[in-house]
Coordinates of C-alpha atoms in Angstrom, one line a residue:
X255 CA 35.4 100.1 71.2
X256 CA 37.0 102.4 73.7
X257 CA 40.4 103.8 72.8
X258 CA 43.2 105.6 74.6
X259 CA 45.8 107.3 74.3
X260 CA 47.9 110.9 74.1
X261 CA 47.1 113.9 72.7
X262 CA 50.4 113.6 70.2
X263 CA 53.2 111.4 70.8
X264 CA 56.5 113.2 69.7
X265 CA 57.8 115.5 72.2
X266 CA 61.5 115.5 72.1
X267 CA 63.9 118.6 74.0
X268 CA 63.9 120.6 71.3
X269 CA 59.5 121.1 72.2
X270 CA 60.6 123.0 75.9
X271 CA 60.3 121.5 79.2
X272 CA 59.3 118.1 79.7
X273 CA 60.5 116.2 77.1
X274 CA 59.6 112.6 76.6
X275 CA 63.3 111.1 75.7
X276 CA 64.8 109.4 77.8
X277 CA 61.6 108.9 79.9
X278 CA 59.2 106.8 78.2
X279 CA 61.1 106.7 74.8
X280 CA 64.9 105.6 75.3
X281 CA 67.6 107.7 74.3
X282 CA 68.8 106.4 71.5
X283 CA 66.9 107.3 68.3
X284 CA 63.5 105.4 68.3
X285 CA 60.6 105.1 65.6
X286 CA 58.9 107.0 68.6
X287 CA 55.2 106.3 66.9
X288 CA 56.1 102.6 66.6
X289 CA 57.2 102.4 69.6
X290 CA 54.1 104.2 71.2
X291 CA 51.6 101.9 69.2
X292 CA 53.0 98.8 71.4
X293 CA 50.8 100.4 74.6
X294 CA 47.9 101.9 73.0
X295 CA 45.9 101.4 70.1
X296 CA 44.8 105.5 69.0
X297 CA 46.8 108.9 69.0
X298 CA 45.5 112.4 68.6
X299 CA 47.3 114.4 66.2
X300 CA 48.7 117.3 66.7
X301 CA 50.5 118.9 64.6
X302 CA 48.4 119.4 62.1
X303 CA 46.8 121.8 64.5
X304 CA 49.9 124.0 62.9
X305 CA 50.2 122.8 59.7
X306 CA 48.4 120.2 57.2
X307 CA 50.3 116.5 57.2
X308 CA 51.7 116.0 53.7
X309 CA 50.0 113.1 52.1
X310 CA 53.5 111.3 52.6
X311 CA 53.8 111.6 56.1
X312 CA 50.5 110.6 56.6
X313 CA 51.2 107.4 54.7
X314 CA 54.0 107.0 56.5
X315 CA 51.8 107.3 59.7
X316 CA 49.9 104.4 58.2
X317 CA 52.2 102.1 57.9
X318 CA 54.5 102.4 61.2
X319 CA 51.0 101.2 63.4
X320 CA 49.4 98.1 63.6
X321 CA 46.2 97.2 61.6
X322 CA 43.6 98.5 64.4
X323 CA 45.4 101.7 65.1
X324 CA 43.2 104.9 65.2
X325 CA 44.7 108.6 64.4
X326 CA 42.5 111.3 65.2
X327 CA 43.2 114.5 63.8
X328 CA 42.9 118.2 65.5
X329 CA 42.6 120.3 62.5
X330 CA 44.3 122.7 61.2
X331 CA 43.7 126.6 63.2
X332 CA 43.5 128.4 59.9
X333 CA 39.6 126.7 60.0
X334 CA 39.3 127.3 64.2
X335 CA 41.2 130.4 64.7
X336 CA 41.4 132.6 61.6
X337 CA 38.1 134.8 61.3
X338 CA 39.4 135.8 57.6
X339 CA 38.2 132.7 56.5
X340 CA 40.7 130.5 54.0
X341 CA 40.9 129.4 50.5
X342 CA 39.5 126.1 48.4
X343 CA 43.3 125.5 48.1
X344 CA 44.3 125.8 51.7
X345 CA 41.1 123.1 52.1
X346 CA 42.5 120.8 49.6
X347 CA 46.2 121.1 51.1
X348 CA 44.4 120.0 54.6
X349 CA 42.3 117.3 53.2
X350 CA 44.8 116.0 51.2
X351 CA 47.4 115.3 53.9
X352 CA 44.5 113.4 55.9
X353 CA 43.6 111.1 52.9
X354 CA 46.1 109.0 53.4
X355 CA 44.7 107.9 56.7
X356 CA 41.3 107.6 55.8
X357 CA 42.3 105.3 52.7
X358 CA 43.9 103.0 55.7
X359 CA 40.7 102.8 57.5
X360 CA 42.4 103.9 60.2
X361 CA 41.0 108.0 60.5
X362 CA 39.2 107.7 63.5
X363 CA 37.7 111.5 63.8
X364 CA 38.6 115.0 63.4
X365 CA 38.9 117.0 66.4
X366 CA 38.0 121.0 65.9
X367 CA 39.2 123.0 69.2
X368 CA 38.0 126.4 69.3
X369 CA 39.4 129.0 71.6
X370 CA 38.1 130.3 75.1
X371 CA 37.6 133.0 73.2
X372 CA 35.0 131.3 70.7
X373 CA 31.6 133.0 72.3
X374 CA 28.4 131.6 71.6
X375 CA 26.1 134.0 69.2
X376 CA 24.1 133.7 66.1
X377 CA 27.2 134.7 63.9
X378 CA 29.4 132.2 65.4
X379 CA 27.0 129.5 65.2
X380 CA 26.4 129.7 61.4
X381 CA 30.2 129.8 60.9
X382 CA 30.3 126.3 63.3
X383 CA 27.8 125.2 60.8
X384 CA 29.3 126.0 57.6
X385 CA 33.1 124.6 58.7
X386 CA 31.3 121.3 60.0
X387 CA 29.6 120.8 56.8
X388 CA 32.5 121.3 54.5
X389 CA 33.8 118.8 56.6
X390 CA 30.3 116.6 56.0
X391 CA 32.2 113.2 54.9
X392 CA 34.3 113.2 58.3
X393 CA 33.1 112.1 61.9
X394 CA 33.5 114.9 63.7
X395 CA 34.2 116.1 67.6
X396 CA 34.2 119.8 68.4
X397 CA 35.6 121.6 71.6
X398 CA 34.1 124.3 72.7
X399 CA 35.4 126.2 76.2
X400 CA 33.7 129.1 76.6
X401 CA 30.0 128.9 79.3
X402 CA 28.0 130.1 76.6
X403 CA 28.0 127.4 74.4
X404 CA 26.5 124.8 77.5
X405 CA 23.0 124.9 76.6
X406 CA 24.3 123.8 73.1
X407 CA 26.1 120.8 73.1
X408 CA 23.2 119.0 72.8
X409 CA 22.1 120.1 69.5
X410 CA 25.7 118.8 68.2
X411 CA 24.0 115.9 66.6
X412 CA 21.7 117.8 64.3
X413 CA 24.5 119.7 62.6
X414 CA 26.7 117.0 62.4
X415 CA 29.0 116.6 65.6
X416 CA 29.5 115.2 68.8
X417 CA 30.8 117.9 71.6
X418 CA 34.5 116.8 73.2
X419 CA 33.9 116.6 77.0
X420 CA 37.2 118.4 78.7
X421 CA 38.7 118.4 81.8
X422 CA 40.8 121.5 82.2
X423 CA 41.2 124.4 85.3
X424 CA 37.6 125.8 85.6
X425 CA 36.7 129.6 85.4
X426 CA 33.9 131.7 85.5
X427 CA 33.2 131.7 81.9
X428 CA 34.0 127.6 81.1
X429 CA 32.2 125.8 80.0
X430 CA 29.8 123.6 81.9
X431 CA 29.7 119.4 80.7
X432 CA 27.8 116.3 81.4
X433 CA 29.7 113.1 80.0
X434 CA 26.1 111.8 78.0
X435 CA 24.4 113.3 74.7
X436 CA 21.2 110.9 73.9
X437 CA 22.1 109.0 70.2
X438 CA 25.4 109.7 69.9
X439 CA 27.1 107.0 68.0
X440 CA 30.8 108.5 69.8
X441 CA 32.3 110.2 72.5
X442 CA 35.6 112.5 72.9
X443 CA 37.1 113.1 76.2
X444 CA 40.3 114.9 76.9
X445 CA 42.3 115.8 79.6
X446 CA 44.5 119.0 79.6
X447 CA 45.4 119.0 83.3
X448 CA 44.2 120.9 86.5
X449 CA 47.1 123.2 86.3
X450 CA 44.8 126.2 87.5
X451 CA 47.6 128.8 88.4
X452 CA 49.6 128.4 85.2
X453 CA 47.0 128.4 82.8
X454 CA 47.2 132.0 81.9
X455 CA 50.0 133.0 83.2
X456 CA 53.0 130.8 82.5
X457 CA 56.7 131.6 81.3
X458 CA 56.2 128.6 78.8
X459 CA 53.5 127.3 77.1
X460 CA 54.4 123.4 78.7
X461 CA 53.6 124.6 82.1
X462 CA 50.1 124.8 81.8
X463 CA 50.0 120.7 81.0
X464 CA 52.3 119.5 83.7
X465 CA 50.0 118.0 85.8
X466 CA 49.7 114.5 86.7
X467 CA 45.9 113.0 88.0
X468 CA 46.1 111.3 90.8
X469 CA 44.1 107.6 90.6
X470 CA 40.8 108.9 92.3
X471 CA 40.7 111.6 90.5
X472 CA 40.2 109.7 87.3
X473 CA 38.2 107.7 89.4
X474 CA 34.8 109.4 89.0
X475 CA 35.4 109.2 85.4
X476 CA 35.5 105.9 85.2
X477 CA 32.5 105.3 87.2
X478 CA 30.8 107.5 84.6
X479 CA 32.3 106.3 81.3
X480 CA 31.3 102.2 82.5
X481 CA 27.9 104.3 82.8
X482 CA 27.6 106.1 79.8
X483 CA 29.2 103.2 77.7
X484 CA 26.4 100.7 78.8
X485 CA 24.5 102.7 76.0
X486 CA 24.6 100.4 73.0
X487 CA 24.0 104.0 71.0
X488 CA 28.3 104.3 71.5
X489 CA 30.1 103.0 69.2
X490 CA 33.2 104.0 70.2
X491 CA 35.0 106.0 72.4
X492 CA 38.0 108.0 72.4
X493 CA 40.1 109.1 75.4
X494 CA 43.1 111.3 75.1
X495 CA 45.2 113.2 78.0
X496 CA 47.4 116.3 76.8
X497 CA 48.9 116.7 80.0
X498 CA 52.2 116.0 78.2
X499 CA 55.1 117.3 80.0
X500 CA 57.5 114.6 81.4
X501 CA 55.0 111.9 79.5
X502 CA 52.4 112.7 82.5
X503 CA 49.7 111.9 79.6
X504 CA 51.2 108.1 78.9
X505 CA 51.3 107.8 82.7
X506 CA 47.5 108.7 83.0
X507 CA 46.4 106.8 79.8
X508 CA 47.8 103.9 81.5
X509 CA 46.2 104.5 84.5
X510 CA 42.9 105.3 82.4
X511 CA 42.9 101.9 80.5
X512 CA 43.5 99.8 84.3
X513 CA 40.4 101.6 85.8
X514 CA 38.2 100.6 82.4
X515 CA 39.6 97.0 82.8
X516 CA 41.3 97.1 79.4
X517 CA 45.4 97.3 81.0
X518 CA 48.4 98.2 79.0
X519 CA 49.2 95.0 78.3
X520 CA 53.4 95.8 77.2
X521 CA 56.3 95.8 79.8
X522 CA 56.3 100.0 80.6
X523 CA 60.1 101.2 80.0
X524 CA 61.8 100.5 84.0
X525 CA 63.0 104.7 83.8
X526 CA 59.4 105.4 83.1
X527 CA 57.7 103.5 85.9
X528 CA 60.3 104.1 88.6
X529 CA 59.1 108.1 87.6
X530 CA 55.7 107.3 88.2
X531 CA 55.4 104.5 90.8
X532 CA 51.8 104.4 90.6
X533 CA 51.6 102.4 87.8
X534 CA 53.0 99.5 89.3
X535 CA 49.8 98.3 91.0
X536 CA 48.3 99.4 87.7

């Protein structure tokens, strides 16, 4: 099963530049998640990147999606980002507000994203090791950016991971990626963009993601998924592009899903195709 989507779906002005009202959603208030779950069938989550879901909203996640609706969830930077560690009751307060989804059947993964930052040494790797396996009852993707975790990613399997393949601005120090790790059950690839002059230095935050991939530059990624997807090892596959600004990220997704023969099948919003003419032939 291949899956694809954004990474989040709730954007309104009030999140900076590039809001997604009254370009893909319509302007009068809209179940926005509802409304999303008519084009694709999985969403990464990502705001509990910030905070833990309360088991409510999570429940409330639940219900608003169809039956075979996958959430993925990027967990919460206290575990990623926070080298003081945190307590049993900031663990509880995270898993609790996932349970929800998992009792649905419909908690796809959880996604850890480490920073650029997050070098690769003997100290780092045991504290990878410990967070995965407090995590042990969860499938699991981790991102790691920084070059000196490349000769890694394929020991992700023995400690209880897959790696997420990215495709972001390369530096120096990124990390180097080949879409294929031998008897993986699951693949993660996300798309932040090719924005490589605002990535560091941008006025907001937003800036760094608003970029839209042309069709052939998906292209080769496609050639390579229909590849690495041949492997009856996969199981599944998740796909999700964070190049959010303006709803760039539906726009791709869309054109994702028509180059891996699985189309949007839902009339797109008319204001949100005459935006991004390409998807007409899509």
């Amino acid at each position: 099963m291949v899956r694809v989507g954004t990474s989040g779906w709730s954007y309104p002005p009030s999140t900076g530049p590039g809001s997604w009202t009254g370009v893909f959603y319509p302007l009068k208030k809209t179940d926005e998640l509802k409304f999303y779950s008519r084009y694709f069938n999985a969403v990464e989550i990502n705001s509990t990147f910030y905070r833990p879901s309360s088991p409510k909203t999570a429940e409330s996640w639940a219900k608003r999606t169809p039956d075979d609706f996958e959430f993925t969830v990027k967990v919460w930077q206290r575990f990623t980002h926070n080298k003081a560690g945190w307590t049993a009751k900031e663990l509880d307060e995270f898993k609790s507000g996932i349970a929800p989804l998992a009792e649905a059947e419909k908690l796809g993964c959880l996604l850890f994203q480490f920073p650029a930052s997050f070098k690769h040494t003997p100290e780092t790797m045991d504290r990878l090791k410990a967070l995965l396996d407090i995590f042990r009852d969860y499938p699991k993707a981790v991102e790691l950016r920084h070059r000196s975790w490349t000769d890694v990613l394929q020991e992700m399997g023995s400690i209880g991971a897959i790696p997420t393949f990215i495709d972001e601005p390369k530096f120096n120090d990124s990390i180097r990626q080949d879409i294929q790790i031998p008897g993986a059950r699951m693949l993660y690839l996300r798309f932040h963009g090719r924005k490589f002059d605002k990535w560091w230095r941008h006025e907001h935050r937003n800036e760094r993601y608003d970029y839209l991939y042309k069709p052939e530059e998906l292209e080769p990624y496609v050639v390579r998924l229909k590849s690495v997807l041949e492997n009856k090892d996969i199981q599944r596959a998740y796909i999700f592009f964070n190049n959010h600004p303006g709803a760039k990220a539906v726009a791709n997704a869309v054109m994702m899903r028509a180059q891996l023969d699985i189309p949007v099948n839902a009339e797109l919003p008319e204001k949100f195709v005459q935006m991004y003419p390409e998807l007409i032939s899509q």
